[in-house]
mmCIF file of C-alpha atoms in Angstrom:
data_model
loop_
_atom_site.group_PDB
_atom_site.id
_atom_site.type_symbol
_atom_site.label_atom_id
_atom_site.label_comp_id
_atom_site.label_asym_id
_atom_site.label_seq_id
_atom_site.Cartn_x
_atom_site.Cartn_y
_atom_site.Cartn_z
ATOM 1 C CA MET A 256 -134.991 134.216 -32.310
ATOM 2 C CA SER A 257 -138.466 135.461 -32.556
ATOM 3 C CA PHE A 258 -139.818 138.463 -31.335
ATOM 4 C CA ALA A 259 -143.122 139.913 -31.084
ATOM 5 C CA LEU A 260 -144.791 143.032 -29.896
ATOM 6 C CA LYS A 261 -148.494 144.289 -29.692
ATOM 7 C CA ARG A 262 -148.584 147.998 -29.167
ATOM 8 C CA ARG A 263 -151.667 150.155 -29.763
ATOM 9 C CA GLU A 264 -153.106 147.010 -31.571
ATOM 10 C CA GLU A 265 -150.230 146.750 -34.027
ATOM 11 C CA SER A 266 -147.957 143.960 -34.172
ATOM 12 C CA VAL A 267 -144.470 144.293 -35.118
ATOM 13 C CA SER A 268 -141.617 141.699 -35.858
ATOM 14 C CA LYS A 269 -138.024 141.425 -36.704
ATOM 15 C CA ASP A 270 -138.881 140.590 -40.212
ATOM 16 C CA ASP A 271 -141.044 143.635 -40.384
ATOM 17 C CA ILE A 272 -138.469 145.798 -39.150
ATOM 18 C CA LEU A 273 -135.624 144.283 -41.617
ATOM 19 C CA ALA A 274 -137.973 144.265 -44.554
ATOM 20 C CA GLN A 275 -138.172 148.039 -44.598
ATOM 21 C CA ARG A 276 -134.575 147.977 -45.782
ATOM 22 C CA ARG A 277 -133.238 150.916 -44.253
ATOM 23 C CA PRO A 278 -130.808 151.644 -41.266
ATOM 24 C CA VAL A 279 -132.207 150.110 -38.149
ATOM 25 C CA THR A 280 -132.948 153.130 -35.476
ATOM 26 C CA ILE A 281 -133.353 153.283 -31.688
ATOM 27 C CA LYS A 282 -137.192 153.628 -32.183
ATOM 28 C CA ASP A 283 -137.026 150.234 -33.956
ATOM 29 C CA VAL A 284 -135.408 148.359 -31.074
ATOM 30 C CA ALA A 285 -137.743 150.141 -28.623
ATOM 31 C CA ARG A 286 -140.930 148.931 -30.972
ATOM 32 C CA LEU A 287 -139.558 145.505 -31.146
ATOM 33 C CA ALA A 288 -138.741 145.117 -27.296
ATOM 34 C CA GLY A 289 -142.065 146.994 -26.239
ATOM 35 C CA VAL A 290 -140.341 149.800 -24.554
ATOM 36 C CA SER A 291 -139.670 153.506 -24.926
ATOM 37 C CA PRO A 292 -136.651 154.985 -26.881
ATOM 38 C CA LYS A 293 -135.433 156.395 -23.621
ATOM 39 C CA THR A 294 -135.140 152.906 -22.094
ATOM 40 C CA VAL A 295 -133.027 151.438 -24.971
ATOM 41 C CA SER A 296 -130.828 154.701 -24.532
ATOM 42 C CA ASN A 297 -130.405 153.799 -20.825
ATOM 43 C CA VAL A 298 -129.637 150.241 -21.691
ATOM 44 C CA VAL A 299 -127.160 151.185 -24.493
ATOM 45 C CA ASN A 300 -125.494 153.708 -22.104
ATOM 46 C CA ASN A 301 -125.380 151.216 -19.292
ATOM 47 C CA ARG A 302 -127.305 153.539 -17.032
ATOM 48 C CA PRO A 303 -128.518 151.183 -13.680
ATOM 49 C CA VAL A 304 -131.996 152.333 -13.915
ATOM 50 C CA VAL A 305 -133.450 149.667 -16.009
ATOM 51 C CA LYS A 306 -134.867 146.276 -14.322
ATOM 52 C CA PRO A 307 -132.885 143.412 -15.450
ATOM 53 C CA ALA A 308 -135.710 141.633 -17.498
ATOM 54 C CA THR A 309 -136.279 144.479 -19.404
ATOM 55 C CA ARG A 310 -132.500 144.964 -19.745
ATOM 56 C CA GLN A 311 -132.308 141.581 -21.401
ATOM 57 C CA ARG A 312 -135.204 142.096 -23.415
ATOM 58 C CA VAL A 313 -133.700 145.403 -24.948
ATOM 59 C CA LEU A 314 -130.511 143.565 -25.562
ATOM 60 C CA ASP A 315 -132.014 140.514 -27.098
ATOM 61 C CA ALA A 316 -133.859 143.307 -29.759
ATOM 62 C CA ILE A 317 -130.431 144.851 -30.534
ATOM 63 C CA ARG A 318 -128.892 141.658 -31.145
ATOM 64 C CA ALA A 319 -131.720 140.469 -33.522
ATOM 65 C CA LEU A 320 -131.696 143.570 -35.188
ATOM 66 C CA ASP A 321 -127.984 144.112 -35.479
ATOM 67 C CA TYR A 322 -128.309 147.427 -34.096
ATOM 68 C CA HIS A 323 -125.317 149.728 -33.715
ATOM 69 C CA PRO A 324 -126.237 152.993 -31.957
ATOM 70 C CA SER A 325 -123.937 155.866 -33.096
ATOM 71 C CA ALA A 326 -122.808 158.739 -30.996
ATOM 72 C CA LEU A 327 -125.211 161.346 -32.810
ATOM 73 C CA ALA A 328 -128.054 158.512 -32.251
ATOM 74 C CA ARG A 329 -127.434 158.485 -28.692
ATOM 75 C CA GLY A 330 -127.076 162.110 -28.487
ATOM 76 C CA MET A 331 -130.574 162.738 -30.142
ATOM 77 C CA VAL A 332 -132.237 160.493 -27.742
ATOM 78 C CA THR A 333 -130.510 161.569 -24.479
ATOM 79 C CA ARG A 334 -130.306 165.304 -25.597
ATOM 80 C CA SER A 335 -126.736 164.841 -25.444
ATOM 81 C CA ARG A 336 -124.386 166.781 -27.942
ATOM 82 C CA ARG A 337 -121.690 163.983 -27.117
ATOM 83 C CA LEU A 338 -119.461 167.174 -27.003
ATOM 84 C CA ILE A 339 -116.728 168.237 -24.299
ATOM 85 C CA GLY A 340 -115.238 171.773 -24.198
ATOM 86 C CA LEU A 341 -111.563 171.858 -23.244
ATOM 87 C CA VAL A 342 -110.452 175.654 -22.098
ATOM 88 C CA LEU A 343 -106.912 176.301 -22.625
ATOM 89 C CA ALA A 344 -104.852 179.684 -21.595
ATOM 90 C CA ASP A 345 -102.601 179.314 -24.370
ATOM 91 C CA ILE A 346 -102.186 176.654 -26.749
ATOM 92 C CA THR A 347 -98.384 177.536 -27.596
ATOM 93 C CA ASN A 348 -97.642 176.121 -23.987
ATOM 94 C CA PRO A 349 -95.354 173.049 -24.696
ATOM 95 C CA ALA A 350 -97.195 171.448 -21.552
ATOM 96 C CA TYR A 351 -100.219 171.513 -23.609
ATOM 97 C CA PRO A 352 -99.955 168.866 -26.147
ATOM 98 C CA GLU A 353 -99.608 166.007 -24.251
ATOM 99 C CA MET A 354 -102.806 166.992 -21.992
ATOM 100 C CA VAL A 355 -104.895 167.806 -25.119
ATOM 101 C CA GLU A 356 -103.980 164.133 -26.340
ATOM 102 C CA GLY A 357 -105.120 162.622 -23.205
ATOM 103 C CA VAL A 358 -108.205 164.231 -22.899
ATOM 104 C CA ALA A 359 -109.157 163.735 -26.572
ATOM 105 C CA SER A 360 -108.049 160.038 -26.603
ATOM 106 C CA LEU A 361 -110.496 159.098 -23.904
ATOM 107 C CA ALA A 362 -113.285 161.217 -25.169
ATOM 108 C CA ARG A 363 -113.106 159.381 -28.410
ATOM 109 C CA GLN A 364 -113.262 156.202 -26.968
ATOM 110 C CA ALA A 365 -116.544 157.323 -25.214
ATOM 111 C CA GLY A 366 -117.944 158.698 -28.057
ATOM 112 C CA PHE A 367 -117.210 162.309 -27.559
ATOM 113 C CA MET A 368 -115.680 165.010 -29.762
ATOM 114 C CA VAL A 369 -113.659 167.778 -27.951
ATOM 115 C CA MET A 370 -114.125 171.583 -28.782
ATOM 116 C CA LEU A 371 -110.903 173.001 -28.375
ATOM 117 C CA CYS A 372 -110.992 176.951 -26.701
ATOM 118 C CA ASN A 373 -107.843 178.736 -26.721
ATOM 119 C CA THR A 374 -108.448 181.899 -24.882
ATOM 120 C CA GLY A 375 -104.916 183.380 -25.561
ATOM 121 C CA ARG A 376 -104.890 184.589 -21.942
ATOM 122 C CA ASP A 377 -107.608 187.116 -22.693
ATOM 123 C CA PRO A 378 -110.017 187.556 -19.879
ATOM 124 C CA ASP A 379 -113.023 188.521 -22.234
ATOM 125 C CA GLU A 380 -112.126 185.800 -24.654
ATOM 126 C CA GLU A 381 -112.590 183.598 -21.840
ATOM 127 C CA GLN A 382 -116.100 184.937 -21.049
ATOM 128 C CA ARG A 383 -117.179 184.665 -24.651
ATOM 129 C CA TYR A 384 -116.312 181.009 -24.727
ATOM 130 C CA VAL A 385 -118.193 180.606 -21.356
ATOM 131 C CA HIS A 386 -121.591 181.774 -23.243
ATOM 132 C CA LEU A 387 -120.482 179.789 -26.316
ATOM 133 C CA LEU A 388 -119.842 176.778 -24.713
ATOM 134 C CA ILE A 389 -123.499 177.418 -22.805
ATOM 135 C CA GLU A 390 -125.092 178.011 -26.287
ATOM 136 C CA GLN A 391 -123.408 174.939 -27.858
ATOM 137 C CA ARG A 392 -125.113 172.673 -25.162
ATOM 138 C CA VAL A 393 -121.677 170.919 -24.480
ATOM 139 C CA ASP A 394 -121.961 168.188 -21.751
ATOM 140 C CA GLY A 395 -119.204 169.170 -19.857
ATOM 141 C CA VAL A 396 -115.940 171.238 -19.703
ATOM 142 C CA ILE A 397 -112.327 170.754 -18.561
ATOM 143 C CA ILE A 398 -110.747 174.239 -17.550
ATOM 144 C CA ALA A 399 -107.016 174.307 -17.800
ATOM 145 C CA SER A 400 -107.096 178.201 -17.933
ATOM 146 C CA SER A 401 -105.107 180.016 -15.148
ATOM 147 C CA ARG A 402 -107.334 183.190 -15.446
ATOM 148 C CA MET A 403 -111.115 181.322 -15.361
ATOM 149 C CA ASP A 404 -112.791 182.315 -11.901
ATOM 150 C CA SER A 405 -115.346 180.794 -9.649
ATOM 151 C CA GLN A 406 -117.630 183.244 -11.661
ATOM 152 C CA ALA A 407 -117.178 181.231 -14.947
ATOM 153 C CA ALA A 408 -117.230 177.777 -13.314
ATOM 154 C CA GLU A 409 -120.553 178.726 -11.390
ATOM 155 C CA MET A 410 -122.153 180.175 -14.986
ATOM 156 C CA LEU A 411 -121.297 176.671 -16.448
ATOM 157 C CA THR A 412 -122.742 174.566 -13.719
ATOM 158 C CA SER A 413 -125.797 176.484 -13.393
ATOM 159 C CA ALA A 414 -126.505 175.728 -16.850
ATOM 160 C CA GLY A 415 -126.492 172.256 -16.307
ATOM 161 C CA ILE A 416 -122.931 171.799 -17.720
ATOM 162 C CA LYS A 417 -120.481 169.365 -15.809
ATOM 163 C CA VAL A 418 -117.046 170.827 -14.822
ATOM 164 C CA VAL A 419 -113.724 169.779 -13.974
ATOM 165 C CA LEU A 420 -110.615 172.117 -13.215
ATOM 166 C CA PHE A 421 -107.377 170.785 -14.777
ATOM 167 C CA ASN A 422 -104.391 171.878 -12.157
ATOM 168 C CA ARG A 423 -106.052 174.909 -10.810
ATOM 169 C CA HIS A 424 -109.259 175.545 -8.962
ATOM 170 C CA PRO A 425 -111.365 178.412 -7.942
ATOM 171 C CA GLN A 426 -111.153 179.591 -4.065
ATOM 172 C CA GLN A 427 -114.872 180.097 -3.727
ATOM 173 C CA TYR A 428 -116.697 177.543 -5.710
ATOM 174 C CA SER A 429 -116.905 174.054 -5.305
ATOM 175 C CA VAL A 430 -116.282 171.844 -8.618
ATOM 176 C CA SER A 431 -114.301 168.629 -9.271
ATOM 177 C CA PHE A 432 -110.698 169.198 -9.615
ATOM 178 C CA VAL A 433 -107.758 167.038 -10.696
ATOM 179 C CA GLY A 434 -104.080 168.523 -10.253
ATOM 180 C CA VAL A 435 -100.306 167.810 -9.026
ATOM 181 C CA ASP A 436 -98.840 168.377 -5.756
ATOM 182 C CA ASN A 437 -97.911 172.164 -6.608
ATOM 183 C CA GLU A 438 -97.067 173.032 -3.003
ATOM 184 C CA GLY A 439 -94.893 169.702 -2.549
ATOM 185 C CA GLY A 440 -93.342 170.562 -6.075
ATOM 186 C CA GLY A 441 -92.132 173.849 -5.090
ATOM 187 C CA TYR A 442 -90.884 172.836 -1.849
ATOM 188 C CA LEU A 443 -88.904 169.840 -3.375
ATOM 189 C CA ALA A 444 -87.408 172.416 -6.016
ATOM 190 C CA THR A 445 -86.571 175.095 -3.318
ATOM 191 C CA ARG A 446 -85.166 172.217 -0.553
ATOM 192 C CA HIS A 447 -82.935 171.073 -3.498
ATOM 193 C CA LEU A 448 -81.607 174.445 -4.211
ATOM 194 C CA LEU A 449 -80.952 174.808 -0.542
ATOM 195 C CA ASP A 450 -79.207 171.708 -0.080
ATOM 196 C CA LEU A 451 -76.609 172.488 -3.002
ATOM 197 C CA GLY A 452 -75.674 175.251 -0.526
ATOM 198 C CA HIS A 453 -77.768 178.211 -2.648
ATOM 199 C CA ARG A 454 -79.132 181.049 -0.071
ATOM 200 C CA ARG A 455 -80.206 183.624 -2.403
ATOM 201 C CA ILE A 456 -82.993 182.014 -4.218
ATOM 202 C CA ALA A 457 -85.045 183.873 -6.425
ATOM 203 C CA PHE A 458 -88.838 182.758 -7.633
ATOM 204 C CA ILE A 459 -90.577 183.824 -10.895
ATOM 205 C CA ARG A 460 -94.445 183.425 -10.570
ATOM 206 C CA GLY A 461 -96.691 182.616 -12.818
ATOM 207 C CA THR A 462 -100.139 184.297 -13.473
ATOM 208 C CA ARG A 463 -101.446 186.574 -10.987
ATOM 209 C CA GLY A 464 -104.331 184.733 -8.626
ATOM 210 C CA ALA A 465 -103.154 181.540 -10.431
ATOM 211 C CA SER A 466 -103.790 178.403 -7.603
ATOM 212 C CA THR A 467 -100.611 176.706 -9.266
ATOM 213 C CA SER A 468 -98.445 179.757 -8.754
ATOM 214 C CA ILE A 469 -99.618 180.294 -5.530
ATOM 215 C CA GLU A 470 -99.066 176.865 -4.288
ATOM 216 C CA ARG A 471 -95.601 176.463 -6.139
ATOM 217 C CA GLU A 472 -94.671 179.672 -3.833
ATOM 218 C CA GLN A 473 -95.897 178.381 -0.767
ATOM 219 C CA GLY A 474 -93.629 175.528 -1.273
ATOM 220 C CA TYR A 475 -90.841 177.750 -1.709
ATOM 221 C CA ARG A 476 -91.680 179.672 1.473
ATOM 222 C CA ARG A 477 -91.891 176.679 3.114
ATOM 223 C CA ALA A 478 -88.355 175.200 2.346
ATOM 224 C CA LEU A 479 -86.871 178.578 2.892
ATOM 225 C CA ALA A 480 -88.441 178.388 6.373
ATOM 226 C CA GLU A 481 -86.743 175.486 7.300
ATOM 227 C CA TYR A 482 -83.675 176.782 6.663
ATOM 228 C CA GLY A 483 -84.470 180.000 8.805
ATOM 229 C CA ILE A 484 -84.523 182.208 5.825
ATOM 230 C CA GLU A 485 -86.733 185.059 5.404
ATOM 231 C CA PRO A 486 -88.027 185.571 1.824
ATOM 232 C CA ASP A 487 -86.714 188.475 -0.028
ATOM 233 C CA PRO A 488 -89.593 190.467 -1.823
ATOM 234 C CA GLU A 489 -86.586 191.503 -4.240
ATOM 235 C CA LEU A 490 -85.779 188.100 -5.077
ATOM 236 C CA ILE A 491 -89.679 187.274 -6.332
ATOM 237 C CA GLY A 492 -90.781 188.394 -9.818
ATOM 238 C CA TRP A 493 -93.950 187.785 -12.018
ATOM 239 C CA GLY A 494 -93.479 185.659 -15.413
ATOM 240 C CA ASP A 495 -97.194 185.420 -16.008
ATOM 241 C CA TYR A 496 -96.409 181.869 -17.290
ATOM 242 C CA HIS A 497 -95.219 183.752 -20.389
ATOM 243 C CA PRO A 498 -91.606 183.599 -21.929
ATOM 244 C CA GLU A 499 -91.252 187.263 -22.727
ATOM 245 C CA VAL A 500 -92.626 188.315 -19.143
ATOM 246 C CA ALA A 501 -90.559 186.005 -17.454
ATOM 247 C CA ARG A 502 -87.644 186.992 -19.721
ATOM 248 C CA THR A 503 -87.882 190.613 -18.597
ATOM 249 C CA ALA A 504 -88.516 189.322 -14.991
ATOM 250 C CA ALA A 505 -85.421 187.115 -14.977
ATOM 251 C CA ASP A 506 -83.192 190.135 -16.581
ATOM 252 C CA LEU A 507 -84.126 192.517 -13.769
ATOM 253 C CA LEU A 508 -83.026 189.844 -10.927
ATOM 254 C CA LEU A 509 -79.638 188.732 -12.863
ATOM 255 C CA ARG A 510 -79.096 192.604 -13.049
ATOM 256 C CA MET A 511 -79.396 193.057 -9.353
ATOM 257 C CA LYS A 512 -75.995 194.067 -7.545
ATOM 258 C CA ASN A 513 -76.408 191.272 -4.930
ATOM 259 C CA ARG A 514 -78.128 188.763 -7.684
ATOM 260 C CA PRO A 515 -79.646 185.389 -6.780
ATOM 261 C CA THR A 516 -77.281 182.427 -7.110
ATOM 262 C CA ALA A 517 -80.402 180.197 -8.215
ATOM 263 C CA VAL A 518 -83.795 180.681 -9.764
ATOM 264 C CA PHE A 519 -86.610 178.505 -9.257
ATOM 265 C CA ALA A 520 -89.271 179.671 -12.141
ATOM 266 C CA ALA A 521 -92.786 178.217 -11.583
ATOM 267 C CA ASN A 522 -92.978 176.629 -14.805
ATOM 268 C CA ASP A 523 -90.576 175.214 -17.493
ATOM 269 C CA VAL A 524 -91.227 177.862 -19.996
ATOM 270 C CA MET A 525 -90.064 180.500 -17.748
ATOM 271 C CA ALA A 526 -87.189 178.640 -16.626
ATOM 272 C CA LEU A 527 -85.905 178.562 -20.375
ATOM 273 C CA SER A 528 -86.362 182.280 -20.438
ATOM 274 C CA VAL A 529 -84.040 182.711 -17.173
ATOM 275 C CA ILE A 530 -81.589 180.554 -18.974
ATOM 276 C CA ASP A 531 -81.781 182.910 -22.244
ATOM 277 C CA ALA A 532 -81.683 185.751 -19.773
ATOM 278 C CA ALA A 533 -78.444 184.595 -18.102
ATOM 279 C CA THR A 534 -76.946 183.472 -21.240
ATOM 280 C CA SER A 535 -77.228 187.087 -22.747
ATOM 281 C CA LEU A 536 -75.772 188.631 -19.614
ATOM 282 C CA GLY A 537 -72.631 186.616 -19.783
ATOM 283 C CA LEU A 538 -73.692 184.268 -16.985
ATOM 284 C CA ARG A 539 -72.989 180.092 -17.355
ATOM 285 C CA VAL A 540 -75.628 177.896 -16.376
ATOM 286 C CA PRO A 541 -75.140 176.135 -13.798
ATOM 287 C CA GLU A 542 -71.671 177.423 -13.091
ATOM 288 C CA ASP A 543 -72.955 181.093 -12.169
ATOM 289 C CA LEU A 544 -76.641 180.580 -11.777
ATOM 290 C CA ALA A 545 -78.577 177.335 -11.049
ATOM 291 C CA VAL A 546 -81.889 177.247 -12.728
ATOM 292 C CA MET A 547 -85.128 175.188 -11.724
ATOM 293 C CA GLY A 548 -88.358 174.784 -13.392
ATOM 294 C CA PHE A 549 -91.902 173.042 -13.097
ATOM 295 C CA ASP A 550 -93.754 170.644 -15.173
ATOM 296 C CA ASP A 551 -90.744 168.531 -17.037
ATOM 297 C CA ILE A 552 -91.886 169.528 -20.697
ATOM 298 C CA ALA A 553 -90.509 167.360 -23.492
ATOM 299 C CA ILE A 554 -87.737 170.220 -24.267
ATOM 300 C CA ALA A 555 -86.468 169.959 -20.629
ATOM 301 C CA SER A 556 -84.567 166.510 -21.026
ATOM 302 C CA HIS A 557 -82.559 167.721 -24.323
ATOM 303 C CA ARG A 558 -79.293 167.323 -23.858
ATOM 304 C CA LEU A 559 -78.235 170.790 -24.835
ATOM 305 C CA ILE A 560 -80.545 172.010 -22.242
ATOM 306 C CA GLY A 561 -80.835 169.548 -19.275
ATOM 307 C CA LEU A 562 -83.293 171.761 -17.056
ATOM 308 C CA SER A 563 -83.595 170.505 -13.328
ATOM 309 C CA THR A 564 -87.290 170.468 -13.056
ATOM 310 C CA ILE A 565 -90.551 169.190 -10.864
ATOM 311 C CA HIS A 566 -92.163 166.157 -12.948
ATOM 312 C CA GLY A 567 -95.747 165.932 -12.788
ATOM 313 C CA ASP A 568 -97.541 163.588 -15.302
ATOM 314 C CA LEU A 569 -99.395 165.538 -17.485
ATOM 315 C CA GLY A 570 -100.891 162.702 -19.378
ATOM 316 C CA GLN A 571 -102.222 160.738 -16.347
ATOM 317 C CA LEU A 572 -103.649 164.142 -15.167
ATOM 318 C CA SER A 573 -105.394 164.612 -18.332
ATOM 319 C CA ARG A 574 -106.870 161.050 -18.103
ATOM 320 C CA GLU A 575 -107.949 161.378 -14.515
ATOM 321 C CA ALA A 576 -109.838 164.733 -15.467
ATOM 322 C CA THR A 577 -111.489 163.089 -18.304
ATOM 323 C CA THR A 578 -112.618 160.261 -16.621
ATOM 324 C CA LEU A 579 -114.097 162.446 -13.810
ATOM 325 C CA LEU A 580 -115.650 164.529 -16.360
ATOM 326 C CA LEU A 581 -117.406 161.510 -18.259
ATOM 327 C CA GLU A 582 -118.630 160.031 -15.027
ATOM 328 C CA ALA A 583 -120.194 163.380 -13.895
ATOM 329 C CA ILE A 584 -121.819 163.592 -17.301
ATOM 330 C CA ASN A 585 -123.015 159.766 -17.056
ATOM 331 C CA GLY A 586 -124.498 160.788 -13.460
ATOM 332 C CA ASN A 587 -122.125 158.864 -11.631
ATOM 333 C CA LEU A 588 -120.802 161.605 -9.396
ATOM 334 C CA THR A 589 -123.209 163.472 -6.922
ATOM 335 C CA GLU A 590 -120.399 165.289 -5.231
ATOM 336 C CA PRO A 591 -117.474 166.997 -6.302
ATOM 337 C CA VAL A 592 -114.258 165.280 -6.163
ATOM 338 C CA ARG A 593 -110.750 166.579 -5.601
ATOM 339 C CA LYS A 594 -107.595 164.637 -6.878
ATOM 340 C CA ILE A 595 -104.000 165.405 -6.119
ATOM 341 C CA LEU A 596 -101.244 163.221 -8.037
ATOM 342 C CA PRO A 597 -97.765 163.423 -6.616
ATOM 343 C CA VAL A 598 -94.450 164.852 -8.287
ATOM 344 C CA TYR A 599 -91.007 164.401 -8.209
ATOM 345 C CA LEU A 600 -87.788 166.138 -8.587
ATOM 346 C CA VAL A 601 -85.693 165.467 -11.969
ATOM 347 C CA VAL A 602 -82.193 166.681 -11.092
ATOM 348 C CA ARG A 603 -80.401 167.500 -14.381
ATOM 349 C CA ARG A 604 -77.573 169.874 -15.599
ATOM 350 C CA THR A 605 -78.990 173.301 -14.897
ATOM 351 C CA CYS A 606 -78.437 172.670 -11.071
ATOM 352 C CA GLY A 607 -74.770 171.765 -11.371
ATOM 353 C CA ALA A 608 -75.506 167.756 -11.046
ATOM 354 C CA GLN A 609 -73.934 165.602 -14.036
ATOM 355 C CA ARG A 610 -76.309 162.837 -13.463
ATOM 356 C CA LEU A 611 -80.207 162.219 -14.044
ATOM 357 C CA THR A 612 -82.004 161.099 -10.653
ATOM 358 C CA ALA A 613 -85.432 161.238 -9.395
ATOM 359 C CA ILE A 614 -86.528 161.639 -5.799
ATOM 360 C CA HIS A 615 -90.064 160.649 -5.337
ATOM 361 C CA GLU A 616 -92.332 162.338 -2.843
#
C-alpha cells in the first residue's frame, strides 16, 4: 500500500517516516493521512465525529505504520490524563475490595489508571481530596463516600470532571448514580424478622445523612407499618457504619430491660458488632437474639458466623458505575443516569434458620 501527502509543498510517504528509525507518533499518522492529530485521536478513541472516508484514510495510515497508540499518547492529544479518581470512606470496610477490583479492572481495560482516595471518614480529608482531584485534572470520579455532599459533587462537575456516585447520592445535586435497592432491602430484612415472629426489632443506622442508611431505615419502617407496629425510638441506634460505634450502640440496646429480640444493622460490619456485643452479655445468637445485616460481605457466609443478610451485587454495581463514568468521559452521556440494581434476602444461621435460601425481589 502506498501513501503520499502534499502539505505545505512537502510530501511524505510511509517509507520516509519509517526511515527515521524511531517510534511512530500520532503526528506521523496525521501527516501520512493528511489530517490533524486531533482527527487521528478521534478515530483512535472511536468518536463518531469523523467522516467515513477520512476515518478509513486514518485507519489505513495506522496499519501502514503499525502504529500502536498508548494511553499516554492518547492523553497528550486529547488533554486527558487517562486517570479516574475513586473516593472511599474507609478502605478497611470489607465490602470495598470487590468494588475496587471491579472499578480497576474495567478502567484498566479502557486504558485508565485509578487514583484511590481513602478519606477515613474525615470531612476535611474529603474536601482536600476534592481539591486534589481537580488539581490533578482527573477525567472522572466515582464517589463511594457516605459523607460526600452535593457541594463536593458540584465542585467536581464545575471543574469539568465527570462524576458517578456509588450506592449513595446527594439530595440536591443531579449527577449519575448507581446503587442497589436499599429501601427494598431494608423492607425484606425487616419483613423476614417479622415473619419469624419478632415484634421488638431494633435498627442500627449507618452514617448520619447517608442515603443508604436513610433508605434502609425507610424499608424497616415500611415493614413495621404493614404489621401495624409503630417504630420505637428507643430501638433505633446510630452505628456510623463503624464496628466500634456499632458495638456501643448494640450494647446499649441489649442492656435494655425490655430488650429487642432481633436487631437489623444497616450493614454487615455493624451486624458482626451486634453478635460480638450479644456474646459478651451471655446472649446466644440466634436462640436469644436474631441478627440481620446488609451487603453480604465475604465473611458473612463463613460457617462459624452464618450471618443472615441482604445481598447486593457489589461487583456488578462497580462495573455499572465504571461503565457509566467511561461513557460520560467519552461524551456518550448528555444527562445524568440513575440505575438501581435489585437485592435479595439470604437467610443463614443468625436468624434461626438452618438452611440457606434466597428470596429474590
